[in-house]
Coordinates of C-alpha atoms and ligand atoms in Angstrom, one line a residue:
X1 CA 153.7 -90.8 153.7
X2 CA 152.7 -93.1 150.8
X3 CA 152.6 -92.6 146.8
X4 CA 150.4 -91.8 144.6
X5 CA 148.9 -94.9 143.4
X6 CA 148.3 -97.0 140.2
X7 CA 144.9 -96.1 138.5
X8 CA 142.3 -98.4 137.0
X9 CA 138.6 -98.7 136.0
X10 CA 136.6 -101.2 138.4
X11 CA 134.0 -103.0 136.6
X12 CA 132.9 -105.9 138.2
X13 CA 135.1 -105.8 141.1
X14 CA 138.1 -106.1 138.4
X15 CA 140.9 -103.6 138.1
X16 CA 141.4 -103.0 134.4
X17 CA 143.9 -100.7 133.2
X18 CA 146.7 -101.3 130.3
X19 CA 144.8 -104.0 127.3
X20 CA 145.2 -100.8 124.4
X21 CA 143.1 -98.6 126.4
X22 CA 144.0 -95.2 125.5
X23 CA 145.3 -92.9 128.6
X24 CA 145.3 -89.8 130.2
X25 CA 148.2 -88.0 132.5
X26 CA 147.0 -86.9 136.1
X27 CA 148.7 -83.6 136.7
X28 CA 149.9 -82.9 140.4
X29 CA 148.9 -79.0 141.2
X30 CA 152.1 -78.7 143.2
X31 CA 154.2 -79.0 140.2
X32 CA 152.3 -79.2 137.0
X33 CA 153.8 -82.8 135.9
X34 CA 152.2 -86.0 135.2
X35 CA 151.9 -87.9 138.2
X36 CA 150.4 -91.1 137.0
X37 CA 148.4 -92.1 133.5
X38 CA 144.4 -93.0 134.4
X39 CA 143.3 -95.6 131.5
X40 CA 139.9 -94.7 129.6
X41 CA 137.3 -96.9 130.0
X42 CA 136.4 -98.3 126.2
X43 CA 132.9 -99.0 124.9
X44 CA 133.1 -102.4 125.2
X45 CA 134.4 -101.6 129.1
X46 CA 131.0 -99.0 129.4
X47 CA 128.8 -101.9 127.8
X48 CA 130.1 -104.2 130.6
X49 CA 129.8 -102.0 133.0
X50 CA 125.8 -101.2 131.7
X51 CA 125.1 -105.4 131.8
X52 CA 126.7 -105.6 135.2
X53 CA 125.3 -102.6 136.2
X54 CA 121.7 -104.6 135.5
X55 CA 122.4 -107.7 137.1
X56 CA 123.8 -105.8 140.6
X57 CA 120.6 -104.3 140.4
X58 CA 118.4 -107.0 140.3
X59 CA 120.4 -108.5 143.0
X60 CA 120.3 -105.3 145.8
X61 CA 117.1 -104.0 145.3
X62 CA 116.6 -107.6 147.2
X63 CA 118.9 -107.4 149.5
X64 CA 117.6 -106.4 152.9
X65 CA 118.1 -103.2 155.0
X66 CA 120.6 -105.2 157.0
X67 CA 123.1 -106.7 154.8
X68 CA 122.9 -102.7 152.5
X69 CA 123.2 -101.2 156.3
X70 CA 126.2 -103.7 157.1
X71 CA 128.3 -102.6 154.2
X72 CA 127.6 -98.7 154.6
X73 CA 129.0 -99.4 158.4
X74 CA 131.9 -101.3 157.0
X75 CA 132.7 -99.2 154.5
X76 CA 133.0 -96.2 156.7
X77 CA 135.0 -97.9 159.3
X78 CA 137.6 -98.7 156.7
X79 CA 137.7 -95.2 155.7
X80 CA 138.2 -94.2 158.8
X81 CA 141.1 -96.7 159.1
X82 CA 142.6 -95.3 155.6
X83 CA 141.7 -91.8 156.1
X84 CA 145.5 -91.0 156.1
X85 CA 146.4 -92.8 153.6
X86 CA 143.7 -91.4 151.0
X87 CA 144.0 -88.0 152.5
X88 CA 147.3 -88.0 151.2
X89 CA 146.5 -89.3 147.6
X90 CA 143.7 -86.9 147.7
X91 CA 145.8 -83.6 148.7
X92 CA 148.5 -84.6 146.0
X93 CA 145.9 -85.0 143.2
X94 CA 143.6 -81.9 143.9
X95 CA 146.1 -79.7 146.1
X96 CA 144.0 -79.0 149.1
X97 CA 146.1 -79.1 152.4
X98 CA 146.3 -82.4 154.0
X99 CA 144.2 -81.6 157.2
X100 CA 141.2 -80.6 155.3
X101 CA 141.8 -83.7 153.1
X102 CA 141.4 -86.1 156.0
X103 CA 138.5 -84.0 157.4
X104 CA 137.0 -84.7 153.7
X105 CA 137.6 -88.7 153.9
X106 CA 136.4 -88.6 157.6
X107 CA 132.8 -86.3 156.0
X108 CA 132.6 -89.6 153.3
X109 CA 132.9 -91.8 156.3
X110 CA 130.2 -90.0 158.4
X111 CA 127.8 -90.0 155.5
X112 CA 127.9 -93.6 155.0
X113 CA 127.1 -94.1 158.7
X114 CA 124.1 -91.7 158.3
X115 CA 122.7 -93.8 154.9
X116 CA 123.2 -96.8 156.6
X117 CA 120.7 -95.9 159.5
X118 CA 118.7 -94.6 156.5
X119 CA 118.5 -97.7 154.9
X120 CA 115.7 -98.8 157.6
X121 CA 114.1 -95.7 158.0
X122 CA 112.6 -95.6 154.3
X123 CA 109.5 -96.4 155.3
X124 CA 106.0 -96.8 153.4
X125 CA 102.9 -95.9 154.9
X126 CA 99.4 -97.9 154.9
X127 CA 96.3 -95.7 153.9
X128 CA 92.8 -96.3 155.8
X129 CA 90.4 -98.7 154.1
X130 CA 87.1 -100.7 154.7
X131 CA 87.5 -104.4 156.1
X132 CA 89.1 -106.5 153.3
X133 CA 90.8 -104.2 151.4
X134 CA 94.1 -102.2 152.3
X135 CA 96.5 -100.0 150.1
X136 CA 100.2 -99.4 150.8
X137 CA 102.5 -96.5 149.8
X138 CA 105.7 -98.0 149.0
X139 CA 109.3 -96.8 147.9
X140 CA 111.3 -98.5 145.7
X141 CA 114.5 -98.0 144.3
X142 CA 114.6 -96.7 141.4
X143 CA 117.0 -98.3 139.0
X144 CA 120.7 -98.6 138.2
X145 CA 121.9 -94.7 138.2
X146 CA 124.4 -92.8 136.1
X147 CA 127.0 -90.2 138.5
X148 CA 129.3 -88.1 137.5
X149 CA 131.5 -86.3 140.4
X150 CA 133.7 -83.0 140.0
X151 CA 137.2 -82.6 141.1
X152 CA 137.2 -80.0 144.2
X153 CA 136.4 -82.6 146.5
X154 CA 137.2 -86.2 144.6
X155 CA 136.1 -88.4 147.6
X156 CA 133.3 -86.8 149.1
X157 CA 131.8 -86.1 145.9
X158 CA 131.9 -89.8 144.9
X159 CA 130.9 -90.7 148.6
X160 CA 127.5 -88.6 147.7
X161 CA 127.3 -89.9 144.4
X162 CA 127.2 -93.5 145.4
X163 CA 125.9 -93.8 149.3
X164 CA 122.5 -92.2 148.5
X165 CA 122.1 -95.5 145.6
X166 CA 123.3 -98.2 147.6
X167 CA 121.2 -97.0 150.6
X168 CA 118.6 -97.6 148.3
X169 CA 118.9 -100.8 146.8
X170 CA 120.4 -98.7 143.2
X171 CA 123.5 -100.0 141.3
X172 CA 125.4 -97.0 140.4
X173 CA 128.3 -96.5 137.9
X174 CA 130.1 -93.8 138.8
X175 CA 132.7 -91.5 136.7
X176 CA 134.9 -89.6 139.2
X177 CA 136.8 -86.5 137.6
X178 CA 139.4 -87.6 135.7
X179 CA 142.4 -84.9 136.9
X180 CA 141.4 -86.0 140.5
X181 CA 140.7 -90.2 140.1
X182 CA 142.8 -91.6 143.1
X183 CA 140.3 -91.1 146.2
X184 CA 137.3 -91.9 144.3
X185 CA 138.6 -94.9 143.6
X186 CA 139.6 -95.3 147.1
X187 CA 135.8 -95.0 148.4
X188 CA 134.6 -97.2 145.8
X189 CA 137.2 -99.8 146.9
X190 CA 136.1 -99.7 150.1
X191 CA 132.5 -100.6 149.5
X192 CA 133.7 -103.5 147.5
X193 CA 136.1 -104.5 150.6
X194 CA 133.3 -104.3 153.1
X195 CA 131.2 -106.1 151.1
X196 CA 129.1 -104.2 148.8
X197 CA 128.8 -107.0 145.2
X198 CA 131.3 -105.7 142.7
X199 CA 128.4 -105.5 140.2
X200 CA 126.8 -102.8 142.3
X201 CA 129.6 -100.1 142.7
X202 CA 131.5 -99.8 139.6
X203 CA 134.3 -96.8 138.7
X204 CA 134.8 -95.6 135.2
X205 CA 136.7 -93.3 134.1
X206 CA 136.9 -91.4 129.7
X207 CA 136.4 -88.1 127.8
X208 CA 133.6 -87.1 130.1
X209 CA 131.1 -86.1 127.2
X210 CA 132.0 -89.5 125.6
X211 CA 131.0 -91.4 128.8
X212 CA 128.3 -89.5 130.1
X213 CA 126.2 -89.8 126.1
X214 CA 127.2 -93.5 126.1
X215 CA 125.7 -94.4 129.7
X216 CA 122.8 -91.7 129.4
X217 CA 121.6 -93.4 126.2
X218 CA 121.1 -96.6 127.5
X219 CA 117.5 -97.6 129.2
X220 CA 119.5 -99.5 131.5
X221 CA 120.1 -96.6 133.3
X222 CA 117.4 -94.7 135.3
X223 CA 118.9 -92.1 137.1
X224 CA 121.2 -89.3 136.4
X225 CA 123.4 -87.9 139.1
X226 CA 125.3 -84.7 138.5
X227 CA 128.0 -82.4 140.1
X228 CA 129.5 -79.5 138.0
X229 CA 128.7 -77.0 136.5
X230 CA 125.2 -74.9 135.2
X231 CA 126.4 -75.3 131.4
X232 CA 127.4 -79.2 131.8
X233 CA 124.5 -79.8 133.9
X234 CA 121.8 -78.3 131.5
X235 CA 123.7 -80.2 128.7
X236 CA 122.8 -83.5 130.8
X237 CA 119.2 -82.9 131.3
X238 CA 118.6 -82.6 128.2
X239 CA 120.3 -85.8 127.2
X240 CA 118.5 -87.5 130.6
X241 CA 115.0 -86.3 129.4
X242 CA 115.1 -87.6 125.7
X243 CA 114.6 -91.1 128.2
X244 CA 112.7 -89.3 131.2
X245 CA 115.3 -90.3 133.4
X246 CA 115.4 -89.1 137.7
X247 CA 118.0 -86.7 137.9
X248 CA 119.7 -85.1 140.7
X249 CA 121.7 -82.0 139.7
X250 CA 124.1 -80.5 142.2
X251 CA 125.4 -76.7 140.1
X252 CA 127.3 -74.0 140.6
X253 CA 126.4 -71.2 142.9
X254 CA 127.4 -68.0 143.8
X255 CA 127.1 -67.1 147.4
X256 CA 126.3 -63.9 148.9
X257 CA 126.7 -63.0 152.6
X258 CA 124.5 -60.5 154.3
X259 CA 126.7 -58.7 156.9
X260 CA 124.5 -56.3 158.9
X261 CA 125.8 -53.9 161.4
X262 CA 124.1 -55.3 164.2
X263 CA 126.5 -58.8 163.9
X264 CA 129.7 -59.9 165.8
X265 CA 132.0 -59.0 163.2
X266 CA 135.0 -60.3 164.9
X267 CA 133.1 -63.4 164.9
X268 CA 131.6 -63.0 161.3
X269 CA 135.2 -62.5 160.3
X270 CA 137.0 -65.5 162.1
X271 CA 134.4 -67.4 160.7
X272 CA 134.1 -66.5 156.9
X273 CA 137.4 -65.8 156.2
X274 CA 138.8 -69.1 156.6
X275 CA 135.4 -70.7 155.2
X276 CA 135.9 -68.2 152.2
X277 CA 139.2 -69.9 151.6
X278 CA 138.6 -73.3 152.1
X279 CA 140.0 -75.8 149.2
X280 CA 141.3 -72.7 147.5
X281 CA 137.6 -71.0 147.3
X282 CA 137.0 -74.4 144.9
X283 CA 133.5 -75.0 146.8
X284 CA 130.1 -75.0 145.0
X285 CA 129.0 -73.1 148.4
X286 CA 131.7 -71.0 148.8
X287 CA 131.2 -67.6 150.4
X288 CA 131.7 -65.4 147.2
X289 CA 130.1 -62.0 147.5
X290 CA 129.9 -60.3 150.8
X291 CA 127.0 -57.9 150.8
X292 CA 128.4 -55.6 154.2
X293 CA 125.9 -52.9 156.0
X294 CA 127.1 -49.6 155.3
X295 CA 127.7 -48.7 158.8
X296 CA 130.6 -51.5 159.6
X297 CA 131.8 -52.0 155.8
X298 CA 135.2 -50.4 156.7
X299 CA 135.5 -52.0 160.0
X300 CA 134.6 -55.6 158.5
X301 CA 136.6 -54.8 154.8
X302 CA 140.1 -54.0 156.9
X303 CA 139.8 -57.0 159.4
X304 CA 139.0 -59.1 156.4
X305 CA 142.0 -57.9 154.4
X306 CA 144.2 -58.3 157.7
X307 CA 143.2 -62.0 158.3
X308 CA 143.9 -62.8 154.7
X309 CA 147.3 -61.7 154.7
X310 CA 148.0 -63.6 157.4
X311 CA 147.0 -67.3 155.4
X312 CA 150.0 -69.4 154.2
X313 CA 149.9 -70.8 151.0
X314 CA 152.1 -73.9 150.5
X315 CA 152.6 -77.2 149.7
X316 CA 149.1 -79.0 150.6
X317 CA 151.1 -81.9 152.8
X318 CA 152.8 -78.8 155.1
X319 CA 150.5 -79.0 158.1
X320 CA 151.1 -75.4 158.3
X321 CA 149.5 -74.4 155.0
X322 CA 145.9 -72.8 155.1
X323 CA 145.6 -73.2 151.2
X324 CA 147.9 -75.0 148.5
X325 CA 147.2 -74.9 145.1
X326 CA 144.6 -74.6 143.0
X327 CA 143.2 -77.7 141.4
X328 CA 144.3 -77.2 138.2
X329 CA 145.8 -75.2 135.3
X330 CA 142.5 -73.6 134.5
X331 CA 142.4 -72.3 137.7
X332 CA 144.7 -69.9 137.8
X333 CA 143.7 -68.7 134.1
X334 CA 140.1 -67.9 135.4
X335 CA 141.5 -66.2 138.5
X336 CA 143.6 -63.8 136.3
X337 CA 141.0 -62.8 133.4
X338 CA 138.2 -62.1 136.1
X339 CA 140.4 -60.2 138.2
X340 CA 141.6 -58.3 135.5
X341 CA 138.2 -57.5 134.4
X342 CA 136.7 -56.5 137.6
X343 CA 139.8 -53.9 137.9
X344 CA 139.4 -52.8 134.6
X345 CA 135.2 -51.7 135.4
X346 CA 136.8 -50.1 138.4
X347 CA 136.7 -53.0 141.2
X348 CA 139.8 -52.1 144.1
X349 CA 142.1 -55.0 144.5
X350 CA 142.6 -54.8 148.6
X351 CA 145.4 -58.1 148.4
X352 CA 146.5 -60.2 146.2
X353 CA 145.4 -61.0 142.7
X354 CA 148.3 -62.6 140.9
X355 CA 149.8 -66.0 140.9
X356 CA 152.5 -67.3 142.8
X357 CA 155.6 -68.4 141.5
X358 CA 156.1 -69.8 137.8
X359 CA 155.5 -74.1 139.4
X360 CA 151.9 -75.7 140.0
X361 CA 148.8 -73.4 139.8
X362 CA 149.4 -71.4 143.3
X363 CA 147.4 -68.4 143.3
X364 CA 147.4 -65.6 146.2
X365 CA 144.3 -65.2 148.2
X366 CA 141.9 -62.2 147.2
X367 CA 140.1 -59.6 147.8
X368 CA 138.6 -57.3 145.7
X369 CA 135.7 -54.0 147.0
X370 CA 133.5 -52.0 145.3
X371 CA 133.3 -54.2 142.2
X372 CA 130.8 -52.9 140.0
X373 CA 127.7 -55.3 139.1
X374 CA 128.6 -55.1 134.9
X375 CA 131.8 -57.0 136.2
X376 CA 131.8 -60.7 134.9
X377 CA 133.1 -61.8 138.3
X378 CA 129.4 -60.3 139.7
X379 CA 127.8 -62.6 137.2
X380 CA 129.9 -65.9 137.5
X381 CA 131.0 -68.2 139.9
X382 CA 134.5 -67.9 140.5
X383 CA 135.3 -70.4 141.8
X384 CA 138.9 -69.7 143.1
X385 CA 140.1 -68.1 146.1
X386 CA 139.0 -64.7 146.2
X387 CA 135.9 -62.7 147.7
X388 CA 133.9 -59.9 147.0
X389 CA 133.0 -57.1 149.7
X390 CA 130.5 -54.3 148.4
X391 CA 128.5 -52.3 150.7
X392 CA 125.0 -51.6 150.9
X393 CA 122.2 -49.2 152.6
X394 CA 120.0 -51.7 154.2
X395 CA 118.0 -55.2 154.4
X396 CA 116.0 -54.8 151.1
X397 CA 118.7 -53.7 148.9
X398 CA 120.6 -56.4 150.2
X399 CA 118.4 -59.2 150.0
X400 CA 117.7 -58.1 146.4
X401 CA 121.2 -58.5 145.8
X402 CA 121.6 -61.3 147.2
X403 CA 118.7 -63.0 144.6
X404 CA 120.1 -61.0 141.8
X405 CA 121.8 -64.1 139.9
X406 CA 119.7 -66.7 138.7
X407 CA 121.7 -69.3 140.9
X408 CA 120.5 -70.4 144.5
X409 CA 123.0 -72.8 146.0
X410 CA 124.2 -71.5 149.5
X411 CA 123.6 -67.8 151.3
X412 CA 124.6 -67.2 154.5
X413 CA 123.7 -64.1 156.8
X414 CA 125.0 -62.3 159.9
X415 CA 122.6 -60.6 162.2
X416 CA 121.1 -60.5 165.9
X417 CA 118.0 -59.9 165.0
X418 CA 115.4 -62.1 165.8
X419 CA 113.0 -61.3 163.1
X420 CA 115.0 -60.0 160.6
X421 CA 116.7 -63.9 160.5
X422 CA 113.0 -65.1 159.6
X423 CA 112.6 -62.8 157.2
X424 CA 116.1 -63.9 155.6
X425 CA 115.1 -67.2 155.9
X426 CA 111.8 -66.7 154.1
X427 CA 113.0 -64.1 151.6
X428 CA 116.7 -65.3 150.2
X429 CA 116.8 -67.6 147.6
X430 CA 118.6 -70.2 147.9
X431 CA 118.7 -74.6 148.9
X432 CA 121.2 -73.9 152.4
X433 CA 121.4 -70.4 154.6
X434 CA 123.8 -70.1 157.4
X435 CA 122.5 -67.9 160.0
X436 CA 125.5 -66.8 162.2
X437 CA 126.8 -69.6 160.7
X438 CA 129.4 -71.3 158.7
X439 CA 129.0 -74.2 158.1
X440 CA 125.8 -75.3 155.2
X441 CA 126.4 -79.3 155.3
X442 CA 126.1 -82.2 157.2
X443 CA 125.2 -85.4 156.5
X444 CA 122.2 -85.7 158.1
X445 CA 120.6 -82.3 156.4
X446 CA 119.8 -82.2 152.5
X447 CA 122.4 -80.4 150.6
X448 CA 121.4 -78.9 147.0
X449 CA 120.2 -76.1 145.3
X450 CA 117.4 -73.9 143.8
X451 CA 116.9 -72.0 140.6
X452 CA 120.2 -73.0 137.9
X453 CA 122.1 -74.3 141.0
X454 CA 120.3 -77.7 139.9
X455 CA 117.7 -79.7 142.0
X456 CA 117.0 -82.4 144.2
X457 CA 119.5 -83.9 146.9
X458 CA 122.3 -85.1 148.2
X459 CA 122.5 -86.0 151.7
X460 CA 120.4 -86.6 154.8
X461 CA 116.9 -88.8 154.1
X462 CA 116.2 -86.8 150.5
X463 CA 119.6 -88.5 149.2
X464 CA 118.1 -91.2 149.7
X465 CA 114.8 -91.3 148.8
X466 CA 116.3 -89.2 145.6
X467 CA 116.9 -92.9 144.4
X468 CA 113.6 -94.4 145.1
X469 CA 110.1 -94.3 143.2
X470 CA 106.7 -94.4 144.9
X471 CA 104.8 -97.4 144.2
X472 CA 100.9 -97.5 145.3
X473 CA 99.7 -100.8 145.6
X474 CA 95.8 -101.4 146.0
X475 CA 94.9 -104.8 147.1
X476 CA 91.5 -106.2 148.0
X477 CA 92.1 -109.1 150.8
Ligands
NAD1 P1 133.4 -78.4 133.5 O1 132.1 -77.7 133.7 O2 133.8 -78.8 132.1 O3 133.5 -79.7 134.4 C1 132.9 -79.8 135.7 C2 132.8 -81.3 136.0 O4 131.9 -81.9 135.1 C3 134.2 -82.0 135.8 O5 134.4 -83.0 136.8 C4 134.0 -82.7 134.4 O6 134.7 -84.0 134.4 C5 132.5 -83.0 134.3 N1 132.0 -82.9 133.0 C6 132.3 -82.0 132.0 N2 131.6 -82.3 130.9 C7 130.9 -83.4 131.1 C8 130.0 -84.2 130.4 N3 129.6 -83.9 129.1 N4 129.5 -85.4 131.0 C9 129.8 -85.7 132.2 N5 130.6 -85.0 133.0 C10 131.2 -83.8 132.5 O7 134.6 -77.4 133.8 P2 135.5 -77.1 135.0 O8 136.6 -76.3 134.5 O9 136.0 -78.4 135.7 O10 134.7 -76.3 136.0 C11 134.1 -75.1 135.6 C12 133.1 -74.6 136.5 O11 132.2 -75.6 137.0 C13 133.7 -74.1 137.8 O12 134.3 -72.8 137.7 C14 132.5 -74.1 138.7 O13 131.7 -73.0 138.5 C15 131.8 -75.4 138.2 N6 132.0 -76.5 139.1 C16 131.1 -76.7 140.1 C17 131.3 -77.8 141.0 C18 130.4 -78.0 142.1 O14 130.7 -78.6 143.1 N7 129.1 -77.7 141.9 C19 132.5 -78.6 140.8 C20 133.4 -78.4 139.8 C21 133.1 -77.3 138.9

């Protein structure tokens, strides 16, 4: 089992830390004390970080597929070979059990070796002309890009922020959440080791409205890249547009699931129940609100409630925990007040709904039926483990449910119908539906959003070509 580590920003392959820069505590979720102090990067350190940030770029948008497709595959093998050890940095700094750490490092790793095959597949295209002419559609990359990556999953999140860039031929500063800085860190440092020039992955770290105004104001940077939430993200647009920079905006969501009583609910349940869960119900796709037929609602609402009470919560490094805490001390906080409301319009609390203990930011897993729509939990994310489970007549009321909220991340549907799934797939609004299905990412399939869950991509060849800008070139011979 190793420590937590020492914390640093990396501009220009150099680990600074200490020099007067002022300093924040990372918390540990287990036990709500400081675990380590994560230096903030100063102006002058963001100036650097813009200048190097220009000269990496001007060196990788030449570098060919091979040597950007050789570092991808190095990077991933050697975070393969330190999955443990970064698992374990990442479940003490953002409390998710250790298991689902590693699988996290392993997803990082995985996506890497998917942009790297990417990185000769962005190909132009030639267009038909007469004898002595010819025109060519080409992609390049865009510019040095701007990413800022949230806390529930502090690895992958930078993985995504950074893999799509260097696929490119991008430089990309990044600014990992600051409670959750150790495996971010850790990806980055494993670009640099397999490779990647120190000028064209560099880590930052601040008051996050501090560093995101300094970096977005500069024209060096032409791309914004953002994970969080609606309010921050709409904030950043704004501040990209005054410059018309790209921007890739990965919100919040809100995730219904249509249960209808022709399904396998045993298998509905063993499926969503666990995925409901899953870092603590801290997932942008999360299944949040499930929308159950009114002939099985009973049937699926007990065998829901049962499974749940069956999940240990524990320490995140316990193999035997299925959820440790939550990430951090607003957690908790928000899981109280919108539970508290939603019983207070009426909602039924099935299980638990209070905190454990009086050390870290444990909180029981959830479930609340019947909540009525006025409830602020109907409205907004939770983002915390607990679900929702209302029943409904039929199809159309439950497909105009399920586009109620002006959010469109992930929905996900259980049916055996045939053409009711295409109608589902054509009528619900949303960037990823699971059909009889769990599981809304991989790295080869574009992950993101519609309506204020943000837009463009992350992931498979749109995270790519998310960093690149289409050049025409008309050329008589
Ligand atoms: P928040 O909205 O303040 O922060 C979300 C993330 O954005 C954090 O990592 C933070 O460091 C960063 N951030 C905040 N202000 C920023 C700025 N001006 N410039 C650059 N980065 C900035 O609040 P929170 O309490 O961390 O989360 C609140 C809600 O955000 C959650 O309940 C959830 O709805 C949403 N959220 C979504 C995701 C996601 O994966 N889409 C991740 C984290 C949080």
């Amino acid at each position: 089992m190793s420590e937590y580590p020492d914390l640093h920003l990396l501009i220009g392959g150099e680990k600074l830390s200490g020099d007067g820069r002022e300093s924040e505590d990372v918390i540990s979720p287990m036990t709500g004390d400081a675990m380590a102090a994560l230096p903030h990067a100063t102006a002058d350190d963001l100036d650097a970080a813009l200048e190097n940030a220009q000269k990496g770029f001007a060196e990788w948008r030449l570098a060919p597929a091979d040597k950007r497709e050789g570092v991808l595959r190095e990077a991933a093998k050697l975070l393969r070979e330190r999955a443990g050890t970064i698992a374990d940095m990442l479940a003490r700094e953002q409390g998710k059990p250790i298991a689902q750490a590693k699988g996290e490092v392993i997803y990082s790793a995985m996506l890497f070796e998917f942009y790297a095959g990417e990185c000769k597949r962005t190909y132009g295209r030639t267009l038909v002309r007469p004898e002595g002419q010819r025109s060519e559609v080409r992609y390049d990359p865009v510019g040095p890009v701007a990413a800022f990556a949230p806390w529930n999953f502090p690895a992958l999140n930078v993985a995504r922020k950074v893999g799509g860039p260097i696929a490119a031929g991008c430089s990309v500063i990044v600014k990992p959440s600051e409670e959750t800085p150790a495996a971010g860190l850790a990806v980055a440092q494993a670009l640099l080791d397999a490779g990647c020039p120190p000028d064209v992955c560099q880590v930052v770290f601040g008051v996050p409205s501090d560093v995101s105004e300094h970096l977005l104001v500069s024209p060096i940077i032409r791309k914004l890249s953002f994970t969080g939430s609606t309010k921050v993200g709409k904030h950043l647009a704004k501040l990209a547009a005054e410059d018309l920079k790209r921007t890739t905006m990965e919100l919040g969501g809100h995730a219904p699931i249509l249960v209808f009583a022709d399904s396998d609910i045993d298998r509905a349940l063993d499926t969503m129940v666990p995925n409901a869960y899953r870092n603590g119900g801290q997932v942008c796709v999360s299944p949040t609100r499930f929308l159950v037929e009114e002939p099985v609602y009973e049937r699926f609402r007990d065998g829901f409630v049962e499974r749940v009470e069956k999940m240990v919560v524990g320490d995140p490094l316990d193999k035997a925990s299925d959820m440790g805490p939550m990430a951090n001390a607003r957690g908790p906080d928000q899981m109280e007040r919108m539970i508290g409301d939603a019983k207070d319009k009426g909602a039924e609390c099935l299980t638990g709904g209070e905190r454990i203990g009086n050390q870290g930011f444990f909180f029981k897993p959830t479930v609340l039926a019947e909540v009525p729509e006025e409830a602020e939990i109907m409205q907004e994310e939770p983002f915390g483990p607990v679900s929702i489970i209302n029943r409904y007549a039929g199809e159309a009321e439950m497909i105009e449910e399920a586009n109620r909220l002006p959010y469109g991340l992930a929905a996900y549907a259980w049916t055996k119908d045939s053409a009711r799934r295409q109608r589902l797939a054509r009528d619900v609004e949303a960037g990823m539906l699971g059909i009889n299905h769990g599981s809304i990412s991989a790295a080869d399939a574009p992950f993101g959003g519609v309506k204020w869950s943000g837009y463009g991509h992350e992931d498979g060849a749109e995270g790519v070509m998310a960093c690149m800008v289409t050049k025409t070139v008309h050329e008589i011979l």
